[in-house]
Amino acid sequence: MIVSGAAWAQNPTTPATIDLPLPGGPDERVITTAFPQKGPMILQRTRPPLLETPFEVFDRGVFTPNDAFYVRWHWAVIPTEIDVDTFRLSVRGHVDKELSLSLKEIVDGLPRVELAAVNQCSGNSRGFTEPRVAGAQWANGAMGNAKWMGVKLRDLLDRAGIKPGAVAVRFAGLDEPVMSDAPKFMKSLSLDHARDGEVMIAYAMNGEQLPLLNGFPLRLVVPGWYSTYWVKMLDRIEVLSAPDESFWTKNAYLIPDTPGADMKPGQAGVAMVPINKMVPRSFITNLKAGGTLKAGTKNLVRGIAFGGVTGVKNVDLSMDGGATWLPTVLGRDEGKYSFRQWQAEVAPAVGDLALMVRCTNDDGLAQPLANNWNPSGFMHNGIETVRVKVA
Amino acid sequence: MKISMGTVGFAVPIVAGVVLALIGHPAVQLPPPSPAVAATPAASGFALKSVSVELPVSDVVFPGGAKADAIAANCLSCHSAGMVLTQPDLAKAAWTGIVEKMIHAYKAPVAEADVAAIVDYLQETRGAK
């Protein structure tokens, strides 16, 4: 998935394309530079935008640059102009005092927090699910890691005052469905989760205001949980006194209630629950399938990992199909919800080599050898293998 | 234009210095973990600026001439064609389920008479062989 900037700049009339190696295809995608505040991105859909991060970006460090951060919207009515002086965030529902806050009141009036956290689409890597399933056909680039800056959701809720009997908090943004009778995109969290002191409302990522397509001016950050909860262009918060029965919480983004969200195609009678905590993943970022390593010398293998809902305990590498695992050296710890770099040196013999990488998180949960399957292709996290030649 | 793997190199890592320094020193002292959430009083201001952008429009059409009339008439109001055309080959029952979901869950205004033609089109272009 390596694309050279210079190569397409030479010929701007013919769009550069890339082949995501999705089993059975179709896997050709255009590399687009047409989106505001974004560099070259893999075009999955123009309207509403689905833009994937080119994988080589993940080799450049643990923080994903804002202009390369993936984009995913459900509904096409997305405001393209946002005035920071008139924007308001409301807090309503089962509260003592309803709030309507300006951005200035949020930025200057509440304690500021910073947190590094991975934002990953529930369906990241769906294109590799076999048998294949419907949905955005992402390769591995529907994820990113940023240093989020903002305020604690708890501080905001405390300011409004939660009434006894509240059970959940629902979030919605400025985006709207095209058909007025269609379900508006909204997500909710239990009240305890919303008040855990980690869930935040971000007004900056990586030191800058958010790109519009990543949710400017405010985005919910739900550390360790899949991105479907990280509501973009957040402008309304509603404290509920009964569980959220609305479409996107109750009927969409459901996973089988089984370990690893795994089931058999066609299996009947599986209980389904809303997707929630992320599971560990790891990737090799400096080698591509079909690449070459030098025989008789040490080769650097490097990549990123994340633990999901907790930190990375260790990342191991296997060169013998998973029979034995070698430890790798972990890079700087940016916090338990962040990507973490890992690296190792290998000196393989001439021939074909399959490099496998496995992350174990601080809860002791390790990536499984085989990928899961569920009808929506959610929570893909099997051990990745990169096949190279040693010469 | 296709960019082949063979002609381009790997991205130069910004962190090369750090990485190289670690090679061969597995016992190297890594920096201490940063606290999960670091709170500071919002002293130094952070100024947000208004934004106005334009989003591109899609030029992807459903291929197939007249055969694509039904899908083009019913399936482009909420999303452009790109994601539909990049779906894997699915069984006819799966395509029927997707069209039903568009109508019932997402309120796609599809004329009942067009449903069969849309499913047939999807089956023909992206159907499991």
Coordinates of C-alpha atoms in Angstrom, one line a residue, chain A:
Chain A
M1 CA 0.0 0.0 0.0
I2 CA 2.9 2.4 -0.7
V3 CA 2.1 5.3 -2.9
S4 CA 4.5 7.9 -4.0
G5 CA 3.4 11.5 -3.8
A6 CA 5.7 12.6 -6.5
A7 CA 4.4 9.9 -8.8
W8 CA 0.9 11.2 -9.0
A9 CA 1.9 14.9 -8.8
Q10 CA 3.5 14.4 -12.2
N11 CA 0.2 13.4 -13.8
P12 CA -2.6 15.1 -12.0
T13 CA -5.3 14.3 -14.6
T14 CA -5.1 10.5 -14.1
P15 CA -6.0 9.6 -10.6
A16 CA -3.5 7.4 -8.8
T17 CA -5.0 4.2 -7.7
I18 CA -4.0 1.6 -5.1
D19 CA -4.9 -2.1 -4.8
L20 CA -5.9 -3.0 -1.3
P21 CA -5.4 -6.7 -1.4
L22 CA -8.9 -7.7 -0.4
P23 CA -9.7 -11.4 -0.9
G24 CA -11.9 -11.8 -4.0
G25 CA -11.9 -8.0 -4.7
P26 CA -12.9 -5.5 -5.9
D27 CA -9.8 -3.9 -4.5
E28 CA -8.8 -1.0 -6.7
R29 CA -9.4 2.4 -5.0
V30 CA -8.6 6.0 -6.1
I31 CA -6.1 8.0 -4.0
T32 CA -7.9 11.3 -3.6
T33 CA -6.5 14.7 -2.7
A34 CA -9.9 16.4 -3.2
F35 CA -11.0 16.6 0.5
P36 CA -10.6 19.7 2.6
Q37 CA -7.8 19.7 5.3
K38 CA -6.7 16.2 4.0
G39 CA -3.7 15.0 2.1
P40 CA -3.8 11.9 -0.1
M41 CA -6.4 9.5 1.2
I42 CA -7.8 6.2 -0.1
L43 CA -11.3 7.0 -1.4
Q44 CA -13.9 4.5 -0.2
R45 CA -16.9 6.8 -0.9
T46 CA -17.2 10.4 -1.8
R47 CA -20.6 11.3 -0.2
P48 CA -20.8 11.1 2.7
P49 CA -17.1 10.7 2.9
L50 CA -15.3 7.5 3.7
L51 CA -11.6 8.1 3.5
E52 CA -9.0 5.6 4.6
T53 CA -5.5 6.4 5.8
P54 CA -2.8 5.0 3.5
F55 CA -1.0 2.4 5.5
E56 CA 2.5 3.8 5.2
V57 CA 1.5 6.7 7.3
F58 CA 1.6 4.4 10.4
D59 CA 5.3 3.8 9.9
R60 CA 6.0 7.5 10.5
G61 CA 5.3 7.6 14.2
V62 CA 2.7 6.8 16.8
F63 CA 0.5 9.9 16.2
T64 CA -1.5 9.9 13.0
P65 CA -1.3 13.4 11.3
N66 CA -4.6 15.2 11.2
D67 CA -4.5 15.5 7.4
A68 CA -4.1 11.8 7.1
F69 CA -6.6 10.7 9.8
Y70 CA -9.3 8.5 8.4
V71 CA -12.9 9.8 7.9
R72 CA -16.2 8.1 8.3
W73 CA -19.7 9.6 8.1
H74 CA -23.1 8.0 7.9
W75 CA -25.4 10.7 6.7
A76 CA -24.7 13.2 3.9
V77 CA -26.1 16.4 5.4
I78 CA -22.8 17.7 6.9
P79 CA -22.4 21.4 7.6
T80 CA -19.5 22.8 5.6
E81 CA -19.4 26.1 7.5
I82 CA -19.0 26.3 11.2
D83 CA -18.9 29.7 13.0
V84 CA -17.1 29.4 16.3
D85 CA -18.9 32.4 17.8
T86 CA -22.4 31.1 17.3
F87 CA -21.8 27.3 17.8
R88 CA -23.4 26.0 21.0
L89 CA -23.2 22.7 22.8
S90 CA -26.4 21.9 24.7
V91 CA -26.8 19.6 27.7
R92 CA -30.5 18.7 28.2
G93 CA -32.8 16.0 29.6
H94 CA -32.6 14.6 33.1
V95 CA -30.5 17.4 34.6
D96 CA -31.0 20.1 37.2
K97 CA -30.1 22.9 34.9
E98 CA -30.0 22.7 31.1
L99 CA -26.9 24.2 29.5
S100 CA -26.1 25.9 26.2
L101 CA -22.4 26.6 26.1
S102 CA -20.3 28.5 23.6
L103 CA -16.9 27.2 22.5
K104 CA -15.2 29.9 24.5
E105 CA -17.0 28.8 27.7
I106 CA -15.9 25.2 27.1
V107 CA -12.3 26.0 26.2
D108 CA -11.7 28.7 28.9
G109 CA -14.2 27.7 31.5
L110 CA -13.5 24.0 32.2
P111 CA -10.3 22.3 33.2
R112 CA -8.3 21.1 30.2
V113 CA -7.3 17.5 29.8
E114 CA -5.0 15.7 27.3
L115 CA -5.1 12.1 26.4
A116 CA -3.5 10.0 23.6
A117 CA -6.0 7.5 22.3
V118 CA -6.6 5.3 19.3
N119 CA -9.8 5.9 17.3
Q120 CA -10.7 2.8 15.3
C121 CA -13.7 2.2 13.2
S122 CA -15.8 -0.8 14.4
G123 CA -15.4 -2.2 10.8
N124 CA -11.7 -1.5 10.4
S125 CA -10.2 -4.3 8.2
R126 CA -13.7 -5.5 7.3
G127 CA -12.5 -6.1 3.7
F128 CA -10.4 -9.0 5.0
T129 CA -13.3 -10.8 6.7
E130 CA -14.0 -14.2 5.1
P131 CA -16.6 -15.1 4.0
R132 CA -16.9 -11.4 2.9
V133 CA -19.6 -9.2 4.4
A134 CA -21.3 -6.0 3.3
G135 CA -20.3 -2.6 4.6
A136 CA -17.4 -0.2 3.9
Q137 CA -14.7 -2.3 2.5
W138 CA -11.8 -1.0 4.5
A139 CA -8.3 -2.4 4.6
N140 CA -6.4 -1.7 7.8
G141 CA -6.5 2.1 7.6
A142 CA -9.7 3.0 9.3
M143 CA -7.8 3.8 12.5
G144 CA -5.6 6.5 13.9
N145 CA -4.0 7.7 17.0
A146 CA -4.1 11.3 18.3
K147 CA -3.3 13.4 21.3
W148 CA -6.8 14.7 22.2
M149 CA -7.2 17.9 24.1
G150 CA -10.5 19.0 25.7
V151 CA -12.6 18.7 28.8
K152 CA -13.9 15.8 30.8
L153 CA -17.4 14.9 30.0
R154 CA -17.9 14.4 33.8
D155 CA -17.1 18.1 34.5
L156 CA -19.7 19.2 32.0
L157 CA -22.3 16.8 33.4
D158 CA -21.6 17.9 36.9
R159 CA -22.1 21.5 35.9
A160 CA -25.6 20.6 34.6
G161 CA -26.3 18.4 37.6
I162 CA -27.5 14.9 37.0
K163 CA -31.0 14.2 38.5
P164 CA -31.6 11.0 40.4
G165 CA -32.9 8.2 38.1
A166 CA -30.6 9.1 35.2
V167 CA -29.2 5.9 33.4
A168 CA -27.6 6.9 30.2
V169 CA -26.2 9.9 28.2
R170 CA -26.9 10.3 24.5
F171 CA -24.8 12.2 22.1
A172 CA -25.6 13.7 18.7
G173 CA -23.9 16.1 16.2
L174 CA -24.7 18.6 13.5
D175 CA -24.9 16.0 10.7
E176 CA -28.4 15.1 9.6
P177 CA -30.0 12.3 7.5
V178 CA -31.0 13.1 3.9
M179 CA -34.6 11.9 4.5
S180 CA -36.2 13.6 7.4
D181 CA -37.9 10.4 8.6
A182 CA -34.6 8.5 8.7
P183 CA -32.9 7.9 12.1
K184 CA -30.5 10.7 13.1
F185 CA -27.1 9.4 14.0
M186 CA -26.9 9.3 17.9
K187 CA -25.0 7.1 20.3
S188 CA -25.3 6.7 24.0
L189 CA -23.2 5.5 26.9
S190 CA -24.3 4.3 30.4
L191 CA -24.2 7.1 32.9
D192 CA -21.4 5.5 34.8
H193 CA -19.3 5.2 31.7
A194 CA -20.1 8.8 30.8
R195 CA -19.0 9.9 34.2
D196 CA -15.8 7.8 34.4
G197 CA -13.5 10.9 34.2
E198 CA -11.8 9.5 31.0
V199 CA -14.5 10.2 28.4
M200 CA -13.9 13.6 27.1
I201 CA -15.1 16.3 24.7
A202 CA -12.1 17.2 22.5
Y203 CA -11.6 20.5 20.8
A204 CA -8.1 19.7 19.5
M205 CA -6.2 16.8 18.2
N206 CA -2.5 16.7 17.9
G207 CA -2.3 20.3 19.1
E208 CA -4.6 21.7 16.4
Q209 CA -8.3 22.2 16.0
L210 CA -10.0 19.1 14.5
P211 CA -10.3 18.9 10.7
L212 CA -14.0 19.5 9.8
L213 CA -14.3 15.9 8.6
N214 CA -13.0 14.6 11.9
G215 CA -15.7 16.4 13.8
F216 CA -14.8 20.1 14.1
P217 CA -15.4 21.8 16.5
L218 CA -16.1 19.2 19.2
R219 CA -15.8 15.4 19.2
L220 CA -16.6 12.9 21.9
V221 CA -13.5 10.8 22.8
V222 CA -14.3 7.4 24.4
P223 CA -10.9 5.9 25.2
G224 CA -10.6 2.2 24.5
W225 CA -14.0 2.0 22.7
Y226 CA -14.7 1.8 19.0
S227 CA -15.1 5.0 17.1
T228 CA -18.9 4.6 16.6
Y229 CA -19.2 6.2 20.0
W230 CA -16.9 9.1 19.3
V231 CA -19.7 11.4 18.0
K232 CA -18.4 14.1 15.6
M233 CA -19.5 17.7 15.5
L234 CA -21.0 17.1 18.9
D235 CA -23.6 19.7 19.7
R236 CA -26.2 18.0 21.9
I237 CA -25.9 15.9 25.0
E238 CA -29.0 14.4 26.5
V239 CA -29.2 12.7 29.9
L240 CA -31.8 9.9 29.7
S241 CA -33.9 8.4 32.5
A242 CA -34.5 5.2 30.5
P243 CA -32.2 3.1 28.3
D244 CA -31.7 4.5 24.8
E245 CA -34.0 2.7 22.4
S246 CA -33.0 4.7 19.3
F247 CA -31.8 3.0 16.1
W248 CA -28.1 3.5 16.1
T249 CA -27.7 2.4 19.7
K250 CA -30.2 -0.4 19.7
N251 CA -30.3 -1.8 16.2
A252 CA -27.0 -0.9 14.6
Y253 CA -23.4 -1.7 15.5
L254 CA -24.3 -5.0 17.2
I255 CA -21.9 -7.8 17.7
P256 CA -22.4 -11.4 18.8
D257 CA -22.1 -11.7 22.6
T258 CA -19.3 -14.2 22.3
P259 CA -15.6 -14.1 23.0
G260 CA -13.9 -12.0 20.3
A261 CA -17.4 -11.3 18.7
D262 CA -17.0 -14.6 16.8
M263 CA -19.7 -16.8 15.3
K264 CA -20.3 -19.1 12.4
P265 CA -21.8 -17.7 9.2
G266 CA -25.5 -18.5 9.4
Q267 CA -25.4 -19.6 13.0
A268 CA -28.8 -19.2 14.6
G269 CA -29.8 -18.0 18.1
V270 CA -26.7 -15.9 18.8
A271 CA -27.4 -13.0 21.3
M272 CA -26.4 -9.7 19.9
V273 CA -25.2 -6.7 22.0
P274 CA -23.9 -3.2 21.2
I275 CA -20.2 -3.1 20.2
N276 CA -18.0 -1.8 23.0
K277 CA -14.4 -2.2 24.1
M278 CA -11.6 -2.5 21.6
V279 CA -9.3 -5.6 21.5
P280 CA -5.6 -5.7 20.9
R281 CA -4.0 -5.4 17.5
S282 CA -0.5 -5.1 16.1
F283 CA 1.0 -4.4 12.7
I284 CA 4.3 -4.5 10.9
T285 CA 4.7 -1.0 9.3
N286 CA 8.1 -1.0 7.6
L287 CA 7.7 -4.1 5.5
K288 CA 5.1 -4.9 2.8
A289 CA 3.9 -8.2 1.5
G290 CA 6.3 -9.3 -1.2
G291 CA 9.2 -7.1 0.1
T292 CA 12.7 -8.4 0.7
L293 CA 15.0 -8.8 3.7
K294 CA 18.7 -9.3 3.4
A295 CA 20.1 -12.7 4.3
G296 CA 23.1 -13.1 6.6
T297 CA 22.6 -9.8 8.4
K298 CA 20.3 -8.1 10.9
N299 CA 17.1 -6.6 9.6
L300 CA 15.0 -4.1 11.5
V301 CA 11.3 -5.0 11.7
R302 CA 9.1 -2.3 13.2
G303 CA 5.5 -1.5 13.7
I304 CA 2.7 -0.3 15.9
A305 CA 0.4 -2.0 18.4
F306 CA -2.4 -1.1 20.7
G307 CA -4.0 -2.9 23.6
G308 CA -7.6 -1.8 23.0
V309 CA -9.2 -1.0 26.3
T310 CA -5.9 -1.2 28.1
G311 CA -2.2 -0.8 27.4
V312 CA 0.2 -2.9 25.5
K313 CA 1.9 -5.5 27.7
N314 CA 4.1 -7.0 25.0
V315 CA 4.4 -7.5 21.3
D316 CA 5.9 -10.8 20.0
L317 CA 7.2 -11.8 16.6
S318 CA 7.1 -15.3 15.0
M319 CA 9.0 -16.5 12.0
D320 CA 7.9 -20.1 12.2
G321 CA 4.1 -19.9 11.7
G322 CA 3.4 -19.2 15.4
A323 CA 5.3 -22.1 16.9
T324 CA 7.7 -19.8 18.8
W325 CA 7.5 -16.2 19.6
L326 CA 10.4 -13.6 20.0
P327 CA 9.9 -10.6 22.3
T328 CA 10.2 -7.2 20.7
V329 CA 11.3 -3.9 22.2
L330 CA 8.5 -1.4 22.9
G331 CA 8.9 2.3 22.2
R332 CA 7.9 5.2 24.3
D333 CA 4.7 4.8 26.3
E334 CA 2.3 7.6 25.4
G335 CA -0.5 6.2 27.6
K336 CA -2.5 3.1 27.7
Y337 CA -4.9 4.0 25.0
S338 CA -2.3 5.1 22.5
F339 CA -0.5 3.3 19.6
R340 CA 2.8 2.0 20.9
Q341 CA 5.8 1.4 18.6
W342 CA 7.6 -1.9 18.7
Q343 CA 10.7 -3.1 16.9
A344 CA 13.0 -6.2 16.6
E345 CA 15.9 -7.4 14.7
V346 CA 15.8 -10.5 12.7
A347 CA 18.5 -12.4 10.8
P348 CA 16.6 -14.9 8.7
A349 CA 18.0 -17.5 6.3
V350 CA 17.5 -17.3 2.5
G351 CA 14.0 -18.3 1.4
D352 CA 10.4 -17.3 2.0
L353 CA 9.6 -15.9 5.3
A354 CA 6.3 -15.3 7.0
L355 CA 6.5 -12.7 9.8
M356 CA 3.7 -12.8 12.3
V357 CA 3.1 -10.2 15.0
R358 CA 1.0 -10.5 18.1
C359 CA 0.1 -8.0 20.8
T360 CA -0.9 -9.0 24.3
N361 CA -2.6 -6.3 26.4
D362 CA -2.3 -5.5 30.1
D363 CA -5.3 -7.6 30.8
G364 CA -3.4 -10.6 29.3
L365 CA -5.6 -10.7 26.3
A366 CA -3.6 -11.7 23.2
Q367 CA -4.6 -11.5 19.5
P368 CA -6.1 -14.7 18.2
L369 CA -4.4 -16.7 15.4
A370 CA -7.6 -16.8 13.3
N371 CA -9.8 -13.9 12.5
N372 CA -13.3 -13.7 13.9
W373 CA -16.4 -13.7 11.8
N374 CA -19.7 -11.9 12.4
P375 CA -22.3 -10.5 9.9
S376 CA -21.0 -6.9 10.1
G377 CA -17.3 -7.6 10.0
F378 CA -16.7 -5.9 13.4
M379 CA -13.7 -6.3 15.8
H380 CA -11.3 -7.9 13.3
N381 CA -8.1 -8.5 15.2
G382 CA -6.4 -11.7 14.1
I383 CA -2.6 -11.9 14.1
E384 CA -1.3 -10.2 11.0
T385 CA 1.2 -12.0 8.7
V386 CA 3.5 -10.4 6.3
R387 CA 5.2 -12.6 3.7
V388 CA 8.6 -11.5 2.4
K389 CA 11.6 -12.9 0.5
V390 CA 15.0 -13.3 2.2
A391 CA 17.8 -13.0 -0.4

